[in-house]
Coordinates of C-alpha atoms and ligand atoms in Angstrom, one line a residue:
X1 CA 9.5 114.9 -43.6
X2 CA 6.4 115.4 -41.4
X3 CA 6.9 114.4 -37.9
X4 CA 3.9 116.0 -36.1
X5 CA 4.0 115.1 -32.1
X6 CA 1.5 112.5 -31.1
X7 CA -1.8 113.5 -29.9
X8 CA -1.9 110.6 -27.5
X9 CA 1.3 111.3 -25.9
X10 CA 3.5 108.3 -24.3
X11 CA 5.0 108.4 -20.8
X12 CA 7.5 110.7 -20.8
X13 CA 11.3 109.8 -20.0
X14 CA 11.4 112.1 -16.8
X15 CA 8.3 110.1 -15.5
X16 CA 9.8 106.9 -16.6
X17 CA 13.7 107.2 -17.8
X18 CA 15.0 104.5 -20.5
X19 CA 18.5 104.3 -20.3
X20 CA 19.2 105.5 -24.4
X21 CA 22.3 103.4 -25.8
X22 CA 22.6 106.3 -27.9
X23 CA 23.5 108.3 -24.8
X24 CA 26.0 106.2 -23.1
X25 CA 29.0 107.4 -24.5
X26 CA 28.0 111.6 -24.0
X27 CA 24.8 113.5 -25.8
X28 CA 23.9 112.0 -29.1
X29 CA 24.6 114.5 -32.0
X30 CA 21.6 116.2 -33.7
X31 CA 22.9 117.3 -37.1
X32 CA 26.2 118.3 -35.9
X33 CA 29.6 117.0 -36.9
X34 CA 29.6 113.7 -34.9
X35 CA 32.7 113.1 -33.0
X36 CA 34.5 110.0 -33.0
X37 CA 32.7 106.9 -30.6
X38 CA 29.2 109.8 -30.6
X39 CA 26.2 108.7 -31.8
X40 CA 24.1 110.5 -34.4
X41 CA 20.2 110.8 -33.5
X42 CA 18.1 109.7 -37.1
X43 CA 15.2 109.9 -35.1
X44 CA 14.0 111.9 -31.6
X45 CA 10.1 111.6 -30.6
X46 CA 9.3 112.2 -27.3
X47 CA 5.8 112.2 -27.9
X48 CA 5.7 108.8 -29.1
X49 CA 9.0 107.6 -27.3
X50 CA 10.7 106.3 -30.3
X51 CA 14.1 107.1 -30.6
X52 CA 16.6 106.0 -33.2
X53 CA 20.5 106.7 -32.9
X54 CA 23.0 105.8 -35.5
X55 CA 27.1 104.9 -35.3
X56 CA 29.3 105.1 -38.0
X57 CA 32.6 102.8 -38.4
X58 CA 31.7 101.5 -34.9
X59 CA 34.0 98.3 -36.6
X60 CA 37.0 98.6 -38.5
X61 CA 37.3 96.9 -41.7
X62 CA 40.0 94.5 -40.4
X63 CA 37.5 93.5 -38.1
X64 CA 34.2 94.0 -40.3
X65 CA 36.0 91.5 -43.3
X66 CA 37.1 88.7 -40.7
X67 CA 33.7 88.8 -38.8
X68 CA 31.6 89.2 -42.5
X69 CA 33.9 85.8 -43.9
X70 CA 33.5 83.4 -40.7
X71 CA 29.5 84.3 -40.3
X72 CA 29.0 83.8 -44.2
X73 CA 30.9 80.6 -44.1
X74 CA 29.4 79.3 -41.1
X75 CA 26.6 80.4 -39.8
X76 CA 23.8 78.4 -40.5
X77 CA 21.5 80.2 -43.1
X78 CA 17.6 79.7 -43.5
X79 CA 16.9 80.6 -47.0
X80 CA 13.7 82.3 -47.5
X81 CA 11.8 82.0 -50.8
X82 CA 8.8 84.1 -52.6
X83 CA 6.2 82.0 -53.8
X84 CA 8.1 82.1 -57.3
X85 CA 11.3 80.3 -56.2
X86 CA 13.4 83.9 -55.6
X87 CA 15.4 84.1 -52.5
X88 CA 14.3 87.0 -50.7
X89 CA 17.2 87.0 -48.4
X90 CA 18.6 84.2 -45.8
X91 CA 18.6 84.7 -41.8
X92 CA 20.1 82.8 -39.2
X93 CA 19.3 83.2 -35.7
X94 CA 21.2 83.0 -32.7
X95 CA 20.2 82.7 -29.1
X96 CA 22.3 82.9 -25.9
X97 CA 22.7 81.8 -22.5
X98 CA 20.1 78.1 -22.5
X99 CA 17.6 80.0 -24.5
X100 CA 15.7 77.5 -27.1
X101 CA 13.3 80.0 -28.5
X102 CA 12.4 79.5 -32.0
X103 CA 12.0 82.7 -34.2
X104 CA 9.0 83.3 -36.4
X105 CA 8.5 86.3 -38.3
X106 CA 5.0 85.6 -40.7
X107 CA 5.0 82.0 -41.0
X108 CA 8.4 80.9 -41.6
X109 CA 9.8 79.8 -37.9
X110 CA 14.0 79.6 -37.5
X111 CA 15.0 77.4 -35.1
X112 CA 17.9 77.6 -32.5
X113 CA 18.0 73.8 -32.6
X114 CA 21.8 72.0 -33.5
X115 CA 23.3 72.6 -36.8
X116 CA 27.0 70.7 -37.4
X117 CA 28.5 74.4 -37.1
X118 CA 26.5 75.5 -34.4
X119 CA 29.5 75.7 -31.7
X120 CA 31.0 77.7 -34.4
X121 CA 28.7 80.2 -34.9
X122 CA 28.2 80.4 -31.3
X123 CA 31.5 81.3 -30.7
X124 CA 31.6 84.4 -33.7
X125 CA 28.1 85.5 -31.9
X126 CA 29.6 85.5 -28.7
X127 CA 33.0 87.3 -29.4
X128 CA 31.1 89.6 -32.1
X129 CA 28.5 90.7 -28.8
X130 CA 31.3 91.4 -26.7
X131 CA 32.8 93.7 -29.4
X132 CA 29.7 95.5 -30.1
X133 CA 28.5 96.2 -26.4
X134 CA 31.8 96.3 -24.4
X135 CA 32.0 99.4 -27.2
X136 CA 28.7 100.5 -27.5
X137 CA 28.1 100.3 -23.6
X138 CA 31.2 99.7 -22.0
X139 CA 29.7 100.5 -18.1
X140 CA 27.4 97.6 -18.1
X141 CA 28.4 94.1 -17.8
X142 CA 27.7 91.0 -20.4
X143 CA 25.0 90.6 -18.2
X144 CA 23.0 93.5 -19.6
X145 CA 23.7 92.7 -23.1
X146 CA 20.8 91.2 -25.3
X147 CA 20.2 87.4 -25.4
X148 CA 19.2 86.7 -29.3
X149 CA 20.0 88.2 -32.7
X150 CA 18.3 87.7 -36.1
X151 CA 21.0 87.6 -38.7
X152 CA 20.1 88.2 -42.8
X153 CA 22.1 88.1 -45.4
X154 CA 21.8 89.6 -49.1
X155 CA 23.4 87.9 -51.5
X156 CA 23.0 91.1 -53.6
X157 CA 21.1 94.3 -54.2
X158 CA 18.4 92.5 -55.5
X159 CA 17.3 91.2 -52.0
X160 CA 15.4 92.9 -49.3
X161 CA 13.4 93.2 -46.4
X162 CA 10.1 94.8 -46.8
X163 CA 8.2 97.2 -44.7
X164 CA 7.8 95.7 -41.2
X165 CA 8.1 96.0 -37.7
X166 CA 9.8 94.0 -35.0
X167 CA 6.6 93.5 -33.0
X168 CA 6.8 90.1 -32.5
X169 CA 5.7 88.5 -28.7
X170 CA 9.4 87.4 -28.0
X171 CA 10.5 91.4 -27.6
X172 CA 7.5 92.7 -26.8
X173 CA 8.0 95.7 -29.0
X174 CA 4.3 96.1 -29.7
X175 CA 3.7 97.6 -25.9
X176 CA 6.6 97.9 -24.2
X177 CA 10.0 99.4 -24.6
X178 CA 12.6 97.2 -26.6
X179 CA 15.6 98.1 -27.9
X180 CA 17.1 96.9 -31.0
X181 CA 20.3 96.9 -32.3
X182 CA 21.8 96.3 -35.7
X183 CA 25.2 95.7 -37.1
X184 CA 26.1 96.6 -41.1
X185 CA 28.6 94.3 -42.9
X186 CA 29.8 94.4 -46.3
X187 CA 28.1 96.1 -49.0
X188 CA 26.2 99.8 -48.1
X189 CA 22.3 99.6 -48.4
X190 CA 20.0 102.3 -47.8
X191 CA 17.3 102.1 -44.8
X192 CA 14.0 104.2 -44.5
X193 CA 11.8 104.3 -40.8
X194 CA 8.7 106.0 -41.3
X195 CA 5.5 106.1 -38.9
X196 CA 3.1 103.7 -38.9
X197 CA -0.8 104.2 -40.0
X198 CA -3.2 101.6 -38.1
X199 CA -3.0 99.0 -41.0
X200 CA 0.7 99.0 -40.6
X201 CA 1.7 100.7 -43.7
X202 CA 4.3 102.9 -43.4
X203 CA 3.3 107.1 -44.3
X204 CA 4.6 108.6 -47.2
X205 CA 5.3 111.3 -46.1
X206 CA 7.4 110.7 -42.6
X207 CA 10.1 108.3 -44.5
X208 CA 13.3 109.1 -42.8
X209 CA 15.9 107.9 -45.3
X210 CA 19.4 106.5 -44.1
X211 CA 22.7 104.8 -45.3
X212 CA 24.0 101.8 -44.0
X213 CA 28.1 100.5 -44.5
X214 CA 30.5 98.5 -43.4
X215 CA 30.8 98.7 -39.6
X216 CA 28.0 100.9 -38.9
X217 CA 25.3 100.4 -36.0
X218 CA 21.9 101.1 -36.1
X219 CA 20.0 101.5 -32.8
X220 CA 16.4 101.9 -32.4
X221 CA 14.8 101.8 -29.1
X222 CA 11.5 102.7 -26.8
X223 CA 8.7 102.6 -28.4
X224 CA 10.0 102.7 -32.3
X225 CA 8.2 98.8 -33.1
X226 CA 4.7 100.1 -31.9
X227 CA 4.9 103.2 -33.8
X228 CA 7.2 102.7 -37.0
X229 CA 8.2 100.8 -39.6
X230 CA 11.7 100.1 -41.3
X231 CA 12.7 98.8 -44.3
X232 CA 15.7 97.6 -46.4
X233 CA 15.3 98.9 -50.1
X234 CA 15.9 96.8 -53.0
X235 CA 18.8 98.7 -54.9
X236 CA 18.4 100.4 -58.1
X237 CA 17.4 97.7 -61.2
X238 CA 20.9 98.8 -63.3
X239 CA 22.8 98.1 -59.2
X240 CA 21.2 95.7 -57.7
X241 CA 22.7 92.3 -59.4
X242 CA 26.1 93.9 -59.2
X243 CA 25.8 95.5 -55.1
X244 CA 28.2 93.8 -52.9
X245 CA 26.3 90.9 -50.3
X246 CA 25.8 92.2 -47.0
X247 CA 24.9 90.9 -43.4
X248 CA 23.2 92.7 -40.9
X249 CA 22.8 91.5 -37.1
X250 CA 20.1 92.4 -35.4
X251 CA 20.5 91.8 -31.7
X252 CA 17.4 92.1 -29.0
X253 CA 16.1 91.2 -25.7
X254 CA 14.0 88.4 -25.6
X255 CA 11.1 89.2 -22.8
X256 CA 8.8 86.6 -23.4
X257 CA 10.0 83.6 -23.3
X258 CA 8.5 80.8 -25.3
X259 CA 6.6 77.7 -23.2
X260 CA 8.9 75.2 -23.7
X261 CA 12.1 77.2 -23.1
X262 CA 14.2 77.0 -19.6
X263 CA 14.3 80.4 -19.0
X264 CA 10.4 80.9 -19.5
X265 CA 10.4 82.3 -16.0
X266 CA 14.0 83.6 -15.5
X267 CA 14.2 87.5 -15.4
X268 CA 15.7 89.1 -18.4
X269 CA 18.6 91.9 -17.3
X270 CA 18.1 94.8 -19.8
X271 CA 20.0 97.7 -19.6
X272 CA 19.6 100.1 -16.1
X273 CA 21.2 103.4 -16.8
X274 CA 19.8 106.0 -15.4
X275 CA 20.9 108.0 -18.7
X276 CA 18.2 110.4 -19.7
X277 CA 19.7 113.4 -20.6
X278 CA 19.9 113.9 -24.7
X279 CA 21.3 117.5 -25.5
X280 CA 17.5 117.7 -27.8
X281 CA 16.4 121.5 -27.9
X282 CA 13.3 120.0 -29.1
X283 CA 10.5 117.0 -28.2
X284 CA 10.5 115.9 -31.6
X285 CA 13.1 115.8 -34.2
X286 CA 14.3 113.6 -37.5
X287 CA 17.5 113.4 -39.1
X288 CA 17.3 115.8 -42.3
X289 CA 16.8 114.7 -45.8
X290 CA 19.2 116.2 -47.6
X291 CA 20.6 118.0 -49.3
X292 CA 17.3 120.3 -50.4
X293 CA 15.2 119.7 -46.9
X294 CA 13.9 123.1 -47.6
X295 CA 13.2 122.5 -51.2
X296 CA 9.2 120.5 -52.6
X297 CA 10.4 117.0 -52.4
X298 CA 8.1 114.8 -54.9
X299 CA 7.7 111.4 -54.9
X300 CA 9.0 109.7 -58.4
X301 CA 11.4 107.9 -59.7
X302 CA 14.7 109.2 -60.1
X303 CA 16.0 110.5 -63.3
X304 CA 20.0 109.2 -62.4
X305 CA 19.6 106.3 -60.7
X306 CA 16.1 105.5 -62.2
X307 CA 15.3 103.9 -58.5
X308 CA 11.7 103.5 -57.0
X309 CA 12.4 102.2 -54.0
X310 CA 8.5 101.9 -52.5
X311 CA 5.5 102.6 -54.3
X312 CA 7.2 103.2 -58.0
X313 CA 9.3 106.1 -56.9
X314 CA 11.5 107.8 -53.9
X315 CA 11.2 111.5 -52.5
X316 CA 13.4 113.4 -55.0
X317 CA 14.1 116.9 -55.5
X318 CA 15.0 119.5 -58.2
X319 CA 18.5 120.6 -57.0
X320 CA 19.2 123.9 -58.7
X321 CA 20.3 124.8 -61.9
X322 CA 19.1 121.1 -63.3
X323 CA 15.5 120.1 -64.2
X324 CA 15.7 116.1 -63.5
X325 CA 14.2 115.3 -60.6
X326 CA 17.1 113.3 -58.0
X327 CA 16.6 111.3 -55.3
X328 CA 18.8 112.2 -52.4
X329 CA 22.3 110.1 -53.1
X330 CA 22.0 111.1 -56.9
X331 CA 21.8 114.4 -55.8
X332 CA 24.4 114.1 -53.6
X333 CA 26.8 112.5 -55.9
X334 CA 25.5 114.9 -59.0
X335 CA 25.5 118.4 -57.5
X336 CA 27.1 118.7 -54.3
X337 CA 30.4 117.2 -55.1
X338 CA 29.8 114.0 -52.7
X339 CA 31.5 110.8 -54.4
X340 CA 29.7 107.9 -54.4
X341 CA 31.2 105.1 -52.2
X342 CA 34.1 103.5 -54.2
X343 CA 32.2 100.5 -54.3
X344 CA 28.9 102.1 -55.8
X345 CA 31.6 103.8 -58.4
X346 CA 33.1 100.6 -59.4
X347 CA 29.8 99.0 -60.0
X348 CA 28.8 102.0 -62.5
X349 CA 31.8 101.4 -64.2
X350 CA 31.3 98.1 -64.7
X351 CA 27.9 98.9 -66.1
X352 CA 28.7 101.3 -68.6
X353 CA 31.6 99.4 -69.8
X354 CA 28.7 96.1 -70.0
X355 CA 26.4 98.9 -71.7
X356 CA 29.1 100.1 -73.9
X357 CA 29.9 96.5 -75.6
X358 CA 26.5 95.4 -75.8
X359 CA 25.7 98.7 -77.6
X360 CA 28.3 98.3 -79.6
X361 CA 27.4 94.1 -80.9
X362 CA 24.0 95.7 -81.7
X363 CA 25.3 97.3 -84.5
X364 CA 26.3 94.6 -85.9
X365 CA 23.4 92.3 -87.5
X366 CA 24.0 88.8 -86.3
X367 CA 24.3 90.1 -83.1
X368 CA 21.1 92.3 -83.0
X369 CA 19.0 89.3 -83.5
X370 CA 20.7 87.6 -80.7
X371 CA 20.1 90.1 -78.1
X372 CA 16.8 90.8 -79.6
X373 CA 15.7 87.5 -78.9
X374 CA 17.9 87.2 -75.5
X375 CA 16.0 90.6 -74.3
X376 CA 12.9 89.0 -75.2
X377 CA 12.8 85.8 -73.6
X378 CA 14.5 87.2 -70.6
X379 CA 11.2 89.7 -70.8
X380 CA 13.8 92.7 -70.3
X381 CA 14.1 96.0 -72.1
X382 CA 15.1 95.9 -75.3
X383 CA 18.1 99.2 -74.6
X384 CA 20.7 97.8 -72.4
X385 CA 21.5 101.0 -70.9
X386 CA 18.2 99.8 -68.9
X387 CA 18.7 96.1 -68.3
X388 CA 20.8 94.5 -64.8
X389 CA 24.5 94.0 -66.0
X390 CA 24.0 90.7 -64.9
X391 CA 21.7 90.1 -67.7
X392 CA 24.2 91.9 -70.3
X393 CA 27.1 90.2 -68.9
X394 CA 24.4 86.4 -69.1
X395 CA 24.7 87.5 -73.1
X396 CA 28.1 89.0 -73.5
X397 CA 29.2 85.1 -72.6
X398 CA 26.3 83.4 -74.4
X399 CA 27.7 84.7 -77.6
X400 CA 31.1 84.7 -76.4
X401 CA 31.9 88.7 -76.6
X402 CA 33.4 89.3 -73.3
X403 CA 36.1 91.9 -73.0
X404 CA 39.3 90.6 -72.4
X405 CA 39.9 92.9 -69.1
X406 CA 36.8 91.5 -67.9
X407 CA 37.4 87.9 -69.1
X408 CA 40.3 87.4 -66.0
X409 CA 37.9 89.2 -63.8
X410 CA 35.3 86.5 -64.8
X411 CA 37.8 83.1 -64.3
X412 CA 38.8 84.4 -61.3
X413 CA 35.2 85.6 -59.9
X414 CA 33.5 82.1 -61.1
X415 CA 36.6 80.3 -59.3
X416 CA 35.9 82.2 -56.0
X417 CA 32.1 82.0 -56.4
X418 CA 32.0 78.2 -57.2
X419 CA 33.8 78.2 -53.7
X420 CA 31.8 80.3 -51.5
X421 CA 28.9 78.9 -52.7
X422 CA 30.0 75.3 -51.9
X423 CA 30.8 76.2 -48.4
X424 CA 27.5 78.5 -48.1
X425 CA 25.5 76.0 -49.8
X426 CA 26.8 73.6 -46.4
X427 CA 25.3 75.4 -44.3
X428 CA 22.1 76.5 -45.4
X429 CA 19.3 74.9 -45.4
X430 CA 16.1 75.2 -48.4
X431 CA 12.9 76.9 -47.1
X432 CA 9.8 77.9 -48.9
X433 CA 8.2 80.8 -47.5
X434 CA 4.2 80.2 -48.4
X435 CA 2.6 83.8 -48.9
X436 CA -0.3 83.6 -46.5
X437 CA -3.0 85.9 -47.0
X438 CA -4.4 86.1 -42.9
X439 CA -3.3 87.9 -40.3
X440 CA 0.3 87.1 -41.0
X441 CA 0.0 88.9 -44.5
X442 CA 1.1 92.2 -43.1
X443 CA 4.2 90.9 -41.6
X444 CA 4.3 88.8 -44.6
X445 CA 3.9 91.2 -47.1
X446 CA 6.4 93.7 -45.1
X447 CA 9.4 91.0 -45.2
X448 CA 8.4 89.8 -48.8
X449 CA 9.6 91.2 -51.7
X450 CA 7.2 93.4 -53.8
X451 CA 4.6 91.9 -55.5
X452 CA 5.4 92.6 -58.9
X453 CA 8.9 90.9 -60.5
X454 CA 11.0 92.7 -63.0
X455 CA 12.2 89.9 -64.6
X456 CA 10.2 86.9 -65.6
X457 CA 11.3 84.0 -68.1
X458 CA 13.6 81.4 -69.2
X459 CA 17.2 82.4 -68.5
X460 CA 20.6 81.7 -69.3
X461 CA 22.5 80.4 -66.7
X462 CA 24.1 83.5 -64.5
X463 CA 27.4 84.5 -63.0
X464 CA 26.4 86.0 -59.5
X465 CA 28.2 89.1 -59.7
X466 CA 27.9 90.3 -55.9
X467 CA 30.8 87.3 -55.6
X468 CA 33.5 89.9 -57.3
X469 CA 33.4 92.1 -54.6
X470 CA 33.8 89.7 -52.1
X471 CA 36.4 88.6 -54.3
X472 CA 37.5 92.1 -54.7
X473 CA 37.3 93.2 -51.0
X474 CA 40.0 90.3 -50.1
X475 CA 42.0 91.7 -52.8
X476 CA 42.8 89.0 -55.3
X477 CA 40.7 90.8 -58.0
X478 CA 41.9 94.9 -57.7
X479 CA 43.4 94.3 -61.2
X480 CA 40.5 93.3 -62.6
X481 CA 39.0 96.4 -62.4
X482 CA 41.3 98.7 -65.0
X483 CA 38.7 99.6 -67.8
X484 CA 40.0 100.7 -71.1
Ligands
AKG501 O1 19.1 94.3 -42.8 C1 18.6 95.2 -42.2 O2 19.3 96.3 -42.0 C2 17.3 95.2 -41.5 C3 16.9 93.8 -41.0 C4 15.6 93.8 -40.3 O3 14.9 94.8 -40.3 C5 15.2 92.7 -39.5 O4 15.9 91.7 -39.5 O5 14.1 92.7 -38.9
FE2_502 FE1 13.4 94.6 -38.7

């Protein structure tokens, strides 16, 4: 990680202080056991006066699973769409105080018009903004706290946001100060910030990589949407159909007003600390890769996880005593002792149990042919051990081989899904997202998925596995998950 200060050097916070939300509750910790309620600086550039502060558990899970269920249920989601039909992710967005601005990120626009569960929603934002800021920033008043939020959700790991920055004209991120703040529910996804070059693609070799769970909040704030980018990786091809969904908030201060809202000419009440003190021994500092910061990091992809998040491949080191190369969590999880997260465990359970029984029909003839032919229509790899285990578990119920254990897990998970899906399905409405190729093709391109597609092809109808850990987070399926 290469964070070099900027030659062109921004205003400095003693000549003009930002009051730091990751400084409100005492000096942010830089690499140090955070304490309970203290943030933990990812990112600290005084050069460029981007600053990026993270908070782990900020929610509990009591609260994270009530607030995750009402906004899936009732907000009203916009789902975006590639030019081939996939759902890139949905987003809702959410405006408050008389504020009628529309948000537009390329050229898909979400509206803050009326939806039949619009009071609804409302009322979730409103009590979930109160939550977050009366903790985050418990000094300033309801006043101070940011008037919109964009809200995605992933239905699984398969869905993403792209390179990008918030730089749109509503925030005024590409000049000015503007502070952004994001809230993690359900399922743990990984997020990289790196610098920007001038054509808005992100550098190589200043991608800060981070974790985000259930509860956590994510702040980012000065300058960070004129100078970086962020990004929400897709998760590993054997993961991704199986990762829990996940919604992320994303509140900000709208600046700029659109024309035709009331409050075009009101003034907007940001935050006014005069917090400016940080506890940094140095101008410039990023949260460490680890483990193996000091050790050549290469880009590839890695040999465990087999994931290339950007560009075919991750940063990935040789951790001693093994020759595969390992991306930071495998590395983790492989040679320091560091579990996965129970989730992540469960899910590669689940796919070598999947891999297990496949591997073990192809041995027997009839059912060779089959998943020769399934693999080849569904353009997939012809060893299951590399395939999504929704594809394997698509087959294992095409020709009617599903476990037993897994058969109750599947009633039960279709039952639920069938459900949610109903009362998502209410209140979301269809959008295409046309792929422009003009000036919007940057943003575009950052929120799009990649270009290339794994997958391609005629395929049997699917089970959306990312609805068993809802289903398992509420409980109803724990049992479901004994593997023989
Ligand atoms: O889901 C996330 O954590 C990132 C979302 C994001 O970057 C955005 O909404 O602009
Ligand atoms: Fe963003």
């Amino acid at each position: 990680m290469v964070w070099k200060e900027c030659e062109l050097p921004e205003a400095s916070l003693y000549d003009c202080p930002l009051p730091l939300l990751g400084c409100f509750g005492g000096p942010p910790s830089f690499g140090h056991q955070v304490e309970v309620g203290q943030a933990e600086t990812i990112i600290w550039d005084e050069s460029r006066r981007c600053f990026a502060f993270h908070w782990r558990s900020l929610l509990d899970q009591a609260s994270t699973e009530t607030y995750f269920h009402k906004l899936q249920t009732l907000a009203p989601w916009d789902q975006l769409k590639g030019r081939k039909g996939q759902i890139l992710r949905s987003t809702s967005w959410y405006v408050r105080d008389g504020c009628t601005c529309d948000y537009t990120y390329g050229d898909a626009r979400v509206s803050s018009s009326q939806t039949k569960s619009r009071s609804q929603f409302v009322r979730i934002m409103e009590e979930l903004t109160a939550t977050v800021f009366s903790t985050l920033t418990p000094s300033l008043g309801p006043e101070c706290w940011p008037n919109s939020a964009n809200l995605n959700y992933y239905a699984d790991g398969t869905q993403s946001v792209g390179w990008h920055a918030d730089d749109e004209t509503l925030f005024g991120g590409e000049s000015q100060d503007c502070s952004i703040i994001s809230l993690s529910l359900g399922g743990r996804r990984e997020f990289w910030i790196a610098l920007k070059d001038e054509s808005m693609e992100p550098i190589q070799d200043t991608i800060v990589e981070m974790d985000l769970r259930d509860g956590d909040v994510l702040s980012m704030e000065g300058l960070m949407q004129k100078h970086t980018v962020h990004f929400l990786t897709r998760e590993p091809v054997q993961r991704a159909g199986l990762s829990p969904p996940r919604i992320n908030i994303t509140w900000r201060w709208i600046v700029n007003h659109r024309r035709a809202c009331a409050l075009r000419h009101c003034p907007v009440t940001t935050p006014s600390a005069k917090i400016i003190t940080s506890g940094a021994n140095s101008k410039i500092w990023t949260r460490p890769w680890w483990p193996g910061e000091a050790g050549t990091k290469e880009w590839r992809r890695c040999m465990s996880c087999r994931h290339n998040g950007w560009k075919g491949g991750r940063n990935c080191v040789q951790v001693e005593g093994r020759v595969s190369w390992l991306c930071r969590r495998c590395a983790k999880s492989h040679c320091c002792g560091q579990k996965l997260d129970p989730e992540e465990e469960m899910v590669d359970q689940l796919q070598l149990r999947l891999v297990s029984k496949v591997k073990a029909l192809q041995r027997q003839e009839a059912f060779s042919k089959s998943w020769d032919s399934f693999s080849k229509a569904s353009n997939l790899l012809k060893d299951p051990g590399r395939c999504p285990p929704r594809f394997l578990l698509s087959w294992l119920e095409s020709v009617e081989e599903v476990p037993d254990d897994l058969q109750v897990l599947l009633q039960k998970a279709k039952a639920q899904l069938e459900e949610t899906t109903k009362q998502l399905e209410q209140n979301t409405k269809q959008r295409l997202v046309v792929q422009g190729e003009d000036r919007t093709l940057m943003k575009r391109k950052h929120h799009g998925l990649p270009k290339k597609q794994s997958h391609k092809g005629a395929l049997p109808p699917m089970l959306s596995i990312s609805k068993l850990y809802t289903a398992a987070r509420t409980g109803s399926l724990t049992h479901g998950y004994h593997f023989s």
